[in-house]
Amino acid sequence: QAMMNAITEHFPADVHITESEGGMFLWATLPENMSAMRLFDHAIKEKVAFVPGKPFYVSSTKDKPVPDNTLRLSYVTMDEDRIHKGIQILGACLRTRSLS
């Protein structure tokens, strides 16, 4: 719940979050024009990490490429304060809108 509260506070409204049902991750879908890898590059510079979603897709076809705008956020290895700070930093990176 701590991560969802921080996301509600700090992420832009056009980022869609799929909550886990009993798992330890959240799945985020960025607007189509945003790249999770570019967000990753920005976030790492701020010492925040997540897993880009691309490796979790089974396959890509010419008609339906694997999206580059998804990511997986884990909430089991950090305390609530660190989760909040990390989400705050990711939110600031997302708001730069230089991630396309």
XYZ file of C-alpha atoms in Angstrom:
100
model
C 0.000 0.000 0.000
C 2.917 2.370 0.674
C 4.004 2.204 -2.961
C 0.485 2.817 -4.289
C 0.080 5.820 -1.992
C 3.386 7.263 -3.213
C 2.473 6.606 -6.856
C -0.858 8.384 -6.401
C 0.990 11.346 -4.932
C 3.950 11.564 -7.326
C 3.246 9.908 -10.697
C 1.511 11.693 -13.567
C -2.116 10.630 -13.992
C -1.451 9.106 -17.432
C 0.722 6.331 -15.975
C -1.440 3.220 -15.554
C -0.700 0.936 -12.597
C -1.760 -2.707 -12.411
C -1.750 -3.809 -8.793
C -0.588 -7.264 -7.832
C -2.973 -9.703 -6.212
C -0.740 -11.272 -3.597
C 2.541 -10.745 -5.418
C 5.453 -8.479 -4.694
C 5.430 -6.241 -7.757
C 3.400 -3.539 -9.442
C 3.261 -3.225 -13.216
C 3.327 0.277 -14.685
C 2.392 1.268 -18.213
C 3.699 4.628 -19.342
C 2.094 6.685 -22.097
C 2.910 5.144 -25.497
C 5.395 7.864 -26.414
C 7.535 7.243 -23.319
C 10.380 4.745 -23.101
C 10.930 2.681 -19.958
C 14.603 2.330 -20.922
C 15.053 6.094 -21.085
C 13.310 6.376 -17.710
C 15.677 3.691 -16.413
C 18.688 5.722 -17.612
C 17.382 8.816 -15.797
C 16.444 6.882 -12.654
C 19.791 5.104 -12.318
C 21.539 8.481 -12.290
C 19.356 9.273 -9.259
C 20.158 5.874 -7.657
C 16.671 4.432 -8.226
C 16.204 1.122 -10.040
C 13.326 -0.854 -11.512
C 12.999 -3.595 -14.109
C 11.961 -2.526 -17.622
C 8.991 -4.594 -18.772
C 10.270 -5.642 -22.196
C 11.920 -8.936 -21.071
C 8.622 -10.140 -19.561
C 6.834 -10.305 -22.912
C 6.795 -13.634 -24.732
C 7.381 -12.468 -28.274
C 7.139 -9.718 -30.797
C 5.722 -9.749 -34.307
C 5.944 -7.304 -37.149
C 2.327 -6.304 -36.524
C 2.644 -6.166 -32.739
C 6.069 -5.242 -31.385
C 6.878 -5.668 -27.712
C 6.098 -2.367 -26.000
C 8.909 -0.260 -24.576
C 6.671 1.649 -22.171
C 6.198 -0.840 -19.331
C 8.065 -1.500 -16.105
C 7.930 -3.635 -12.996
C 8.283 -2.092 -9.557
C 9.170 -4.243 -6.551
C 8.096 -3.258 -3.067
C 9.435 -6.082 -0.896
C 13.079 -5.129 -0.367
C 12.692 -1.541 0.854
C 11.093 0.111 3.853
C 8.238 2.588 3.399
C 10.462 5.683 3.578
C 12.765 4.411 0.826
C 9.799 3.351 -1.307
C 8.294 6.832 -0.990
C 11.593 8.546 -1.850
C 12.190 6.248 -4.839
C 8.695 6.808 -6.221
C 9.090 10.555 -5.682
C 12.286 10.471 -7.768
C 10.672 8.342 -10.494
C 7.722 10.732 -10.565
C 10.082 13.676 -11.068
C 11.824 11.796 -13.896
C 8.456 11.021 -15.515
C 7.387 14.642 -15.320
C 10.403 15.781 -17.342
C 8.669 14.259 -20.381
C 12.024 13.864 -22.132
C 11.631 10.097 -22.193
C 10.355 9.521 -25.720
